[in-house]
Short mmCIF file of C-alpha atoms and ligand atoms in Angstrom, two decimals:
data_model
loop_
_atom_site.label_atom_id
_atom_site.label_comp_id
_atom_site.label_asym_id
_atom_site.label_seq_id
_atom_site.Cartn_x
_atom_site.Cartn_y
_atom_site.Cartn_z
CA UNK A 1 106.58 85.64 125.30
CA UNK A 2 107.59 82.12 126.19
CA UNK A 3 104.37 80.65 124.76
CA UNK A 4 105.59 81.19 121.19
CA UNK A 5 109.36 80.74 121.13
CA UNK A 6 111.49 83.04 118.99
CA UNK A 7 112.82 79.91 117.28
CA UNK A 8 109.75 79.93 115.02
CA UNK A 9 110.73 83.41 113.77
CA UNK A 10 114.34 82.36 113.23
CA UNK A 11 113.16 79.33 111.23
CA UNK A 12 110.93 81.49 109.06
CA UNK A 13 113.84 83.83 108.31
CA UNK A 14 116.19 80.95 107.54
CA UNK A 15 113.83 79.46 104.98
CA UNK A 16 112.83 82.83 103.46
CA UNK A 17 113.56 82.78 99.70
CA UNK A 18 113.65 86.60 99.65
CA UNK A 19 115.93 86.89 102.68
CA UNK A 20 119.00 87.86 100.66
CA UNK A 21 117.37 91.06 99.40
CA UNK A 22 117.77 92.71 102.81
CA UNK A 23 121.48 92.97 102.13
CA UNK A 24 120.79 95.11 99.06
CA UNK A 25 119.49 97.96 101.25
CA UNK A 26 121.51 100.41 103.29
CA UNK A 27 121.02 99.34 106.90
CA UNK A 28 123.24 101.69 108.85
CA UNK A 29 121.84 100.72 112.26
CA UNK A 30 121.27 96.95 112.49
CA UNK A 31 119.38 97.41 115.77
CA UNK A 32 116.73 99.63 114.20
CA UNK A 33 113.49 97.81 113.42
CA UNK A 34 112.00 99.78 110.57
CA UNK A 35 108.30 99.13 110.06
CA UNK A 36 107.54 102.25 108.08
CA UNK A 37 108.35 100.99 104.61
CA UNK A 38 104.75 101.79 103.73
CA UNK A 39 105.50 105.49 104.30
CA UNK A 40 109.10 105.83 103.19
CA UNK A 41 110.85 102.70 101.97
CA UNK A 42 114.47 101.98 102.83
CA UNK A 43 117.19 103.09 100.47
CA UNK A 44 118.60 100.56 97.98
CA UNK A 45 122.41 100.47 98.00
CA UNK A 46 122.51 100.98 94.25
CA UNK A 47 120.57 104.23 94.64
CA UNK A 48 123.62 105.74 96.36
CA UNK A 49 125.87 104.85 93.41
CA UNK A 50 123.32 106.05 90.90
CA UNK A 51 122.82 109.29 92.84
CA UNK A 52 126.54 109.91 92.69
CA UNK A 53 126.56 109.30 88.94
CA UNK A 54 123.54 111.56 88.41
CA UNK A 55 125.17 114.43 90.28
CA UNK A 56 128.80 114.10 89.30
CA UNK A 57 128.56 112.74 85.78
CA UNK A 58 125.17 113.30 84.24
CA UNK A 59 124.70 116.76 85.71
CA UNK A 60 128.17 118.12 86.48
CA UNK A 61 129.96 116.71 83.46
CA UNK A 62 127.44 116.07 80.70
CA UNK A 63 125.25 119.07 81.49
CA UNK A 64 122.57 119.75 78.89
CA UNK A 65 123.77 116.89 76.69
CA UNK A 66 122.23 114.51 79.25
CA UNK A 67 118.73 115.41 78.07
CA UNK A 68 119.53 113.49 74.91
CA UNK A 69 121.26 110.72 76.83
CA UNK A 70 118.27 109.41 78.76
CA UNK A 71 116.77 112.22 80.79
CA UNK A 72 113.98 113.00 78.37
CA UNK A 73 112.89 109.36 78.09
CA UNK A 74 113.16 108.74 81.84
CA UNK A 75 109.42 109.27 82.64
CA UNK A 76 108.40 106.73 79.99
CA UNK A 77 111.24 104.30 80.57
CA UNK A 78 110.76 104.06 84.35
CA UNK A 79 106.98 104.22 83.86
CA UNK A 80 107.21 101.05 81.76
CA UNK A 81 109.15 99.30 84.53
CA UNK A 82 106.53 100.27 87.10
CA UNK A 83 104.00 98.94 84.60
CA UNK A 84 105.51 95.47 85.02
CA UNK A 85 104.67 95.58 88.73
CA UNK A 86 101.05 96.60 88.21
CA UNK A 87 100.27 94.62 85.08
CA UNK A 88 100.24 97.42 82.53
CA UNK A 89 101.47 97.34 78.94
CA UNK A 90 104.45 99.42 77.80
CA UNK A 91 103.25 102.95 77.09
CA UNK A 92 100.50 102.87 79.71
CA UNK A 93 102.42 104.27 82.70
CA UNK A 94 104.30 107.54 83.13
CA UNK A 95 106.47 108.75 85.98
CA UNK A 96 105.42 112.31 86.76
CA UNK A 97 104.42 114.86 89.37
CA UNK A 98 103.02 113.76 92.75
CA UNK A 99 100.17 111.34 93.36
CA UNK A 100 97.84 114.17 94.32
CA UNK A 101 98.59 116.12 91.15
CA UNK A 102 98.18 113.01 89.00
CA UNK A 103 94.84 112.40 90.65
CA UNK A 104 93.81 115.95 89.77
CA UNK A 105 94.85 115.43 86.17
CA UNK A 106 93.20 112.06 85.67
CA UNK A 107 90.01 112.81 87.61
CA UNK A 108 89.56 116.10 85.70
CA UNK A 109 90.17 114.34 82.41
CA UNK A 110 87.70 111.61 83.35
CA UNK A 111 84.94 114.08 84.19
CA UNK A 112 85.42 115.94 80.95
CA UNK A 113 85.19 112.64 79.09
CA UNK A 114 82.03 111.56 80.92
CA UNK A 115 79.59 114.19 79.71
CA UNK A 116 76.14 114.22 81.27
CA UNK A 117 77.17 112.45 84.48
CA UNK A 118 77.60 114.44 87.67
CA UNK A 119 78.69 112.11 90.47
CA UNK A 120 82.14 111.17 91.75
CA UNK A 121 82.05 108.25 94.14
CA UNK A 122 84.63 107.40 96.80
CA UNK A 123 84.77 106.12 100.41
CA UNK A 124 85.68 107.66 103.75
CA UNK A 125 88.73 105.42 104.13
CA UNK A 126 90.41 107.17 101.22
CA UNK A 127 93.57 109.18 101.78
CA UNK A 128 92.54 112.72 102.84
CA UNK A 129 94.70 114.33 100.15
CA UNK A 130 92.70 112.39 97.56
CA UNK A 131 89.47 113.79 98.98
CA UNK A 132 90.87 117.35 99.06
CA UNK A 133 92.00 117.24 95.46
CA UNK A 134 88.68 115.79 94.29
CA UNK A 135 87.18 118.94 95.84
CA UNK A 136 89.55 121.01 93.68
CA UNK A 137 88.64 118.99 90.61
CA UNK A 138 84.98 119.83 91.19
CA UNK A 139 85.56 123.48 92.07
CA UNK A 140 87.81 124.20 89.09
CA UNK A 141 85.76 122.07 86.74
CA UNK A 142 82.83 124.44 87.04
CA UNK A 143 81.23 123.15 90.23
CA UNK A 144 78.76 120.94 88.41
CA UNK A 145 79.76 117.64 90.02
CA UNK A 146 79.14 116.24 93.47
CA UNK A 147 81.45 114.10 95.55
CA UNK A 148 79.63 111.24 97.25
CA UNK A 149 81.62 109.68 100.08
CA UNK A 150 80.33 106.23 101.04
CA UNK A 151 81.10 105.52 104.73
CA UNK A 152 82.80 102.40 106.05
CA UNK A 153 80.73 100.59 108.66
CA UNK A 154 83.58 99.81 111.03
CA UNK A 155 86.46 102.07 109.97
CA UNK A 156 88.39 98.94 108.94
CA UNK A 157 86.62 97.38 105.95
CA UNK A 158 85.87 99.29 102.78
CA UNK A 159 82.13 99.57 102.03
CA UNK A 160 82.47 97.47 98.91
CA UNK A 161 78.83 96.39 98.55
CA UNK A 162 77.48 99.85 99.40
CA UNK A 163 79.73 101.39 96.75
CA UNK A 164 78.59 98.89 94.16
CA UNK A 165 74.96 99.71 95.01
CA UNK A 166 75.66 103.45 94.81
CA UNK A 167 76.94 103.21 91.23
CA UNK A 168 74.28 104.49 88.85
CA UNK A 169 73.74 106.17 85.49
CA UNK A 170 74.73 109.51 87.00
CA UNK A 171 78.14 108.26 88.22
CA UNK A 172 80.95 109.68 86.13
CA UNK A 173 83.86 108.33 88.14
CA UNK A 174 84.55 105.89 90.96
CA UNK A 175 87.88 106.48 92.66
CA UNK A 176 89.28 104.52 95.60
CA UNK A 177 92.53 103.56 97.23
CA UNK A 178 92.99 99.91 96.33
CA UNK A 179 94.58 99.42 99.76
CA UNK A 180 93.39 101.91 102.36
CA UNK A 181 96.04 103.81 104.25
CA UNK A 182 94.80 103.23 107.80
CA UNK A 183 93.55 99.67 108.03
CA UNK A 184 95.17 98.16 104.95
CA UNK A 185 91.77 96.91 103.71
CA UNK A 186 92.13 95.96 100.05
CA UNK A 187 89.31 96.09 97.55
CA UNK A 188 88.53 93.39 95.02
CA UNK A 189 90.07 95.10 92.01
CA UNK A 190 88.30 92.96 89.40
CA UNK A 191 84.89 93.02 90.98
CA UNK A 192 84.76 96.74 91.70
CA UNK A 193 86.17 97.62 88.28
CA UNK A 194 83.53 95.44 86.61
CA UNK A 195 80.76 97.01 88.67
CA UNK A 196 81.89 100.53 87.74
CA UNK A 197 81.91 99.62 84.07
CA UNK A 198 78.50 97.98 84.29
CA UNK A 199 77.15 101.37 85.41
CA UNK A 200 79.05 103.18 82.65
CA UNK A 201 81.41 104.85 85.14
CA UNK A 202 85.16 105.16 84.76
CA UNK A 203 87.38 103.83 87.54
CA UNK A 204 90.51 105.45 88.95
CA UNK A 205 92.51 103.47 91.49
CA UNK A 206 95.09 104.95 93.85
CA UNK A 207 97.72 102.20 94.15
CA UNK A 208 100.03 103.98 96.61
CA UNK A 209 99.74 101.34 99.32
CA UNK A 210 99.40 98.39 96.93
CA UNK A 211 102.02 98.65 94.20
CA UNK A 212 105.05 96.52 94.91
CA UNK A 213 103.27 94.25 97.41
CA UNK A 214 100.07 93.15 95.68
CA UNK A 215 100.00 91.34 92.35
CA UNK A 216 97.55 92.86 89.90
CA UNK A 217 96.93 93.22 86.23
CA UNK A 218 95.43 96.57 85.40
CA UNK A 219 95.22 95.55 81.78
CA UNK A 220 93.35 92.28 82.23
CA UNK A 221 91.10 93.81 84.88
CA UNK A 222 90.17 96.50 82.37
CA UNK A 223 91.12 99.36 84.69
CA UNK A 224 90.74 102.80 83.10
CA UNK A 225 92.97 105.01 85.21
CA UNK A 226 95.36 104.70 88.14
CA UNK A 227 97.87 106.74 90.13
CA UNK A 228 100.35 105.91 92.86
CA UNK A 229 103.44 107.03 94.65
CA UNK A 230 106.94 105.58 94.43
CA UNK A 231 108.42 106.29 97.84
CA UNK A 232 106.55 103.60 99.80
CA UNK A 233 107.04 99.94 98.83
CA UNK A 234 108.84 100.95 95.62
CA UNK A 235 111.66 102.52 97.69
CA UNK A 236 112.04 105.51 95.35
CA UNK A 237 113.11 108.05 97.97
CA UNK A 238 111.48 111.03 99.69
CA UNK A 239 109.25 113.05 97.39
CA UNK A 240 110.17 110.96 94.36
CA UNK A 241 107.79 111.52 91.43
CA UNK A 242 104.60 109.50 91.31
CA UNK A 243 103.14 107.60 88.36
CA UNK A 244 99.94 107.62 86.38
CA UNK A 245 98.32 104.89 84.30
CA UNK A 246 95.86 105.37 81.45
CA UNK A 247 94.43 102.40 79.56
CA UNK A 248 95.77 102.46 76.03
CA UNK A 249 92.52 102.97 74.14
CA UNK A 250 91.54 105.84 76.42
CA UNK A 251 94.77 107.77 75.96
CA UNK A 252 93.71 109.70 72.86
CA UNK A 253 90.22 110.32 74.15
CA UNK A 254 91.19 112.33 77.22
CA UNK A 255 92.97 115.62 77.51
CA UNK A 256 95.45 116.95 80.01
CA UNK A 257 93.93 119.65 82.24
CA UNK A 258 97.42 121.12 82.82
CA UNK A 259 98.83 121.20 79.32
CA UNK A 260 102.52 121.92 78.96
CA UNK A 261 105.41 121.59 76.58
CA UNK A 262 106.43 118.11 77.74
CA UNK A 263 103.14 116.86 76.31
CA UNK A 264 103.45 118.78 73.07
CA UNK A 265 104.09 117.04 69.77
CA UNK A 266 107.53 118.14 68.52
CA UNK A 267 108.12 120.24 71.61
CA UNK A 268 111.33 121.73 70.29
CA UNK A 269 109.46 123.41 67.43
CA UNK A 270 108.15 125.82 70.07
CA UNK A 271 104.84 126.25 68.25
CA UNK A 272 102.40 128.45 70.11
CA UNK A 273 99.42 126.25 69.28
CA UNK A 274 99.13 123.30 71.64
CA UNK A 275 99.07 119.99 69.83
CA UNK A 276 99.28 117.06 72.27
CA UNK A 277 101.37 113.97 71.54
CA UNK A 278 99.54 110.88 70.36
CA UNK A 279 100.71 108.73 73.23
CA UNK A 280 100.49 108.95 77.01
CA UNK A 281 103.20 111.61 77.18
CA UNK A 282 100.37 114.06 76.49
CA UNK A 283 99.67 113.79 80.21
CA UNK A 284 103.05 115.33 81.03
CA UNK A 285 103.22 119.01 81.86
CA UNK A 286 106.61 120.53 82.64
CA UNK A 287 110.21 119.42 82.95
CA UNK A 288 110.55 116.14 84.89
CA UNK A 289 112.41 115.90 88.22
CA UNK A 290 115.40 114.11 86.75
CA UNK A 291 117.43 113.42 89.87
CA UNK A 292 114.70 112.04 92.11
CA UNK A 293 112.87 110.45 89.19
CA UNK A 294 115.94 108.52 88.07
CA UNK A 295 116.43 107.26 91.62
CA UNK A 296 113.12 105.40 91.45
CA UNK A 297 114.66 102.79 89.17
CA UNK A 298 116.86 100.80 91.61
CA UNK A 299 113.96 99.96 93.94
CA UNK A 300 111.67 99.03 91.07
CA UNK A 301 114.36 96.82 89.52
CA UNK A 302 114.73 94.94 92.77
CA UNK A 303 110.98 94.31 93.04
CA UNK A 304 110.88 93.04 89.46
CA UNK A 305 113.80 90.74 90.18
CA UNK A 306 112.21 89.36 93.36
CA UNK A 307 108.90 88.76 91.59
CA UNK A 308 105.60 90.17 92.77
CA UNK A 309 104.08 86.75 93.55
CA UNK A 310 106.99 85.80 95.83
CA UNK A 311 106.74 89.22 97.46
CA UNK A 312 103.04 88.80 98.08
CA UNK A 313 103.59 85.35 99.58
CA UNK A 314 106.03 86.75 102.12
CA UNK A 315 103.88 89.80 102.78
CA UNK A 316 100.94 87.57 103.72
CA UNK A 317 103.22 85.44 105.92
CA UNK A 318 104.55 88.53 107.71
CA UNK A 319 101.16 90.09 108.35
CA UNK A 320 99.63 86.74 109.36
CA UNK A 321 102.49 86.15 111.79
CA UNK A 322 102.08 89.61 113.28
CA UNK A 323 98.33 89.18 113.66
CA UNK A 324 98.62 85.68 115.17
CA UNK A 325 101.18 86.86 117.72
CA UNK A 326 99.07 89.94 118.47
CA UNK A 327 95.95 87.86 118.99
CA UNK A 328 97.77 85.55 121.36
CA UNK A 329 99.73 88.12 123.31
CA UNK A 330 98.43 91.66 122.86
CA UNK A 331 94.66 91.48 123.13
CA UNK A 332 94.86 90.89 126.89
CA UNK A 333 96.92 94.10 127.16
CA UNK A 334 94.20 96.28 125.65
CA UNK A 335 95.24 96.22 121.99
CA UNK A 336 92.70 95.79 119.21
CA UNK A 337 93.38 94.61 115.68
CA UNK A 338 92.18 97.30 113.31
CA UNK A 339 92.95 95.59 110.02
CA UNK A 340 91.12 92.81 108.18
CA UNK A 341 91.99 89.39 109.62
CA UNK A 342 91.33 87.83 106.20
CA UNK A 343 94.66 88.10 104.35
CA UNK A 344 92.89 88.25 100.96
CA UNK A 345 91.52 91.60 102.06
CA UNK A 346 94.74 93.03 103.40
CA UNK A 347 97.72 94.90 102.02
CA UNK A 348 101.14 94.76 103.66
CA UNK A 349 100.46 96.87 106.73
CA UNK A 350 98.52 96.16 109.89
CA UNK A 351 97.05 98.63 112.37
CA UNK A 352 96.64 98.09 116.06
CA UNK A 353 94.36 100.23 118.17
CA UNK A 354 95.02 101.12 121.79
CA UNK A 355 93.76 104.01 123.87
CA UNK A 356 97.38 104.80 124.72
CA UNK A 357 98.55 104.43 121.10
CA UNK A 358 100.39 107.76 121.00
CA UNK A 359 102.47 107.08 124.10
CA UNK A 360 103.06 103.45 123.14
CA UNK A 361 104.34 104.68 119.78
CA UNK A 362 106.76 107.04 121.52
CA UNK A 363 108.01 104.24 123.78
CA UNK A 364 108.51 101.93 120.78
CA UNK A 365 110.76 104.48 119.11
CA UNK A 366 112.57 105.72 122.19
CA UNK A 367 113.05 102.52 124.21
CA UNK A 368 113.11 99.81 121.56
CA UNK A 369 114.30 101.57 118.37
CA UNK A 370 111.22 100.32 116.58
CA UNK A 371 109.73 102.73 114.04
CA UNK A 372 106.07 102.25 113.13
CA UNK A 373 103.79 105.22 112.65
CA UNK A 374 100.99 106.71 114.61
CA UNK A 375 97.71 107.63 112.95
CA UNK A 376 95.31 109.70 115.04
CA UNK A 377 93.44 109.12 117.19
CA UNK A 378 94.43 105.66 118.41
CA UNK A 379 96.12 103.73 115.60
CA UNK A 380 99.65 102.38 115.39
CA UNK A 381 100.46 101.23 111.89
CA UNK A 382 103.06 98.59 111.11
CA UNK A 383 104.30 98.33 107.55
CA UNK A 384 105.95 95.07 106.51
CA UNK A 385 108.15 95.53 103.46
CA UNK A 386 108.85 91.96 102.29
CA UNK A 387 112.27 92.70 100.80
CA UNK A 388 113.82 93.74 104.10
CA UNK A 389 111.51 93.02 107.05
CA UNK A 390 112.40 89.87 108.98
CA UNK A 391 110.20 87.57 111.02
CA UNK A 392 112.46 88.10 114.03
CA UNK A 393 111.71 91.83 113.75
CA UNK A 394 108.00 91.04 113.81
CA UNK A 395 108.47 88.90 116.89
CA UNK A 396 110.54 91.53 118.68
CA UNK A 397 107.95 94.18 117.90
CA UNK A 398 105.09 92.21 119.43
CA UNK A 399 107.26 91.46 122.42
CA UNK A 400 108.04 95.18 122.88
CA UNK A 401 104.37 96.15 122.48
CA UNK A 402 103.46 93.76 125.25
CA UNK A 403 106.18 94.94 127.60
CA UNK A 404 105.39 98.62 127.05
CA UNK A 405 101.84 98.15 128.32
CA UNK A 406 102.34 95.37 130.87
CA UNK A 407 105.24 97.19 132.55
CA UNK A 408 103.69 100.67 132.23
CA UNK A 409 106.69 101.87 130.20
CA UNK A 410 104.52 104.23 128.15
CA UNK A 411 103.57 106.28 131.20
CA UNK A 412 106.74 108.35 131.23
CA UNK A 413 105.93 109.81 127.77
CA UNK A 414 103.85 112.91 127.21
CA UNK A 415 100.53 112.94 125.40
CA UNK A 416 101.61 115.77 123.12
CA UNK A 417 101.60 114.94 119.42
CA UNK A 418 104.89 115.37 117.52
CA UNK A 419 104.83 117.24 114.18
CA UNK A 420 105.52 114.22 112.00
CA UNK A 421 103.92 110.95 113.01
C1 PLP B 501 100.97 108.15 100.22
C2 PLP B 501 99.70 108.37 99.49
C3 PLP B 501 99.55 109.48 98.65
C4 PLP B 501 100.66 110.49 98.53
O1 PLP B 501 100.31 111.59 97.80
P1 PLP B 501 101.44 112.64 97.40
O2 PLP B 501 100.76 113.56 96.49
O3 PLP B 501 102.54 111.86 96.75
O4 PLP B 501 101.92 113.29 98.64
C5 PLP B 501 98.37 109.60 97.96
N1 PLP B 501 97.38 108.69 98.08
C6 PLP B 501 97.50 107.61 98.89
C7 PLP B 501 96.40 106.62 98.99
C8 PLP B 501 98.65 107.44 99.64
O5 PLP B 501 98.77 106.39 100.45
#
């Protein structure tokens, strides 16, 4: 590692305008290098205080009175804050359910709206859960639609041109992950949205790996629908509720496939006839998860404070630095870069391929206290969360990756897959 001295990493950290945010997260083990913020973000310190308040005051003390003291508005109020990160207007984002369930709701609603069109278009880099639930949407929607999965040519880059060519007058819905979960490839939001609209299709973006690291304006791009999770770069905590976005002028034109009392106009009248609210809350179903939903706010507040453009700047610097070091030092040791090298086409994570990826991953965790994640069959994914990842951590990770292979350290680990990777 003496070709690129660690001093360059130290200098980058010293001049990092977002450096002070790291101190706002709980870092109980300073030696741990956590590169999994794209799977489960670190915990903001203020979340611990808020959690205590939620349990001991709002729940234990205020009991049912708390519903009138903020709980009922929470899905809209936090939804609006998430809206600031993804360029949505107030009233266009709701915190609710999980990403997969929101995808079911919005995709079903889209198909019902798009009468006479039978095709749903996606790609084979999409998150498997998204593909599964689209199958459910079709099955429970009467089985009259087909899912067309456009393949990536190299398993790294999304088939953007092939998707645009596949859009036709029979396409009801195009749905994609804006940033793909394995390679981090990121679609051109504007261009693909425009192409979908030109064909008369609706577009539904999954923003799970993009929100909080990529600047976007759903409103000015004319996006119809979007979903995403809050426990990755938004640092909302394990299993925290997801969010859904519906463009304002579409809100009254679509209906909720899982109607429930939280979406009912005057819900406390307990009318038996379902009459949906006039705003986006019609997409709600049952009682919100108050505790974990409320805990989404501290992470989102921090991202708003840091500013999405500053965050993106550092994200690009981090991933560029990782890729440059990898190209210089890791390619000779059998690693391959399995993410786009063009930063305009990349989210905030980078994948490396290696035929010994599983055992290298185990050695990283066990020997070096570095946590990335392994994605079968031969991918190691490194997530760089700009608010707490340092350049020195990037440097140390590349250095460890090199040593693990060059010194055969991985060979003592078994080839058996652990349950959670
Ligand atoms: C993480 C992720 C999800 C998560 O879905 P859940 O229903 O919240 O488990 C969905 N889609 C994508 C693209 C993801 O990256």
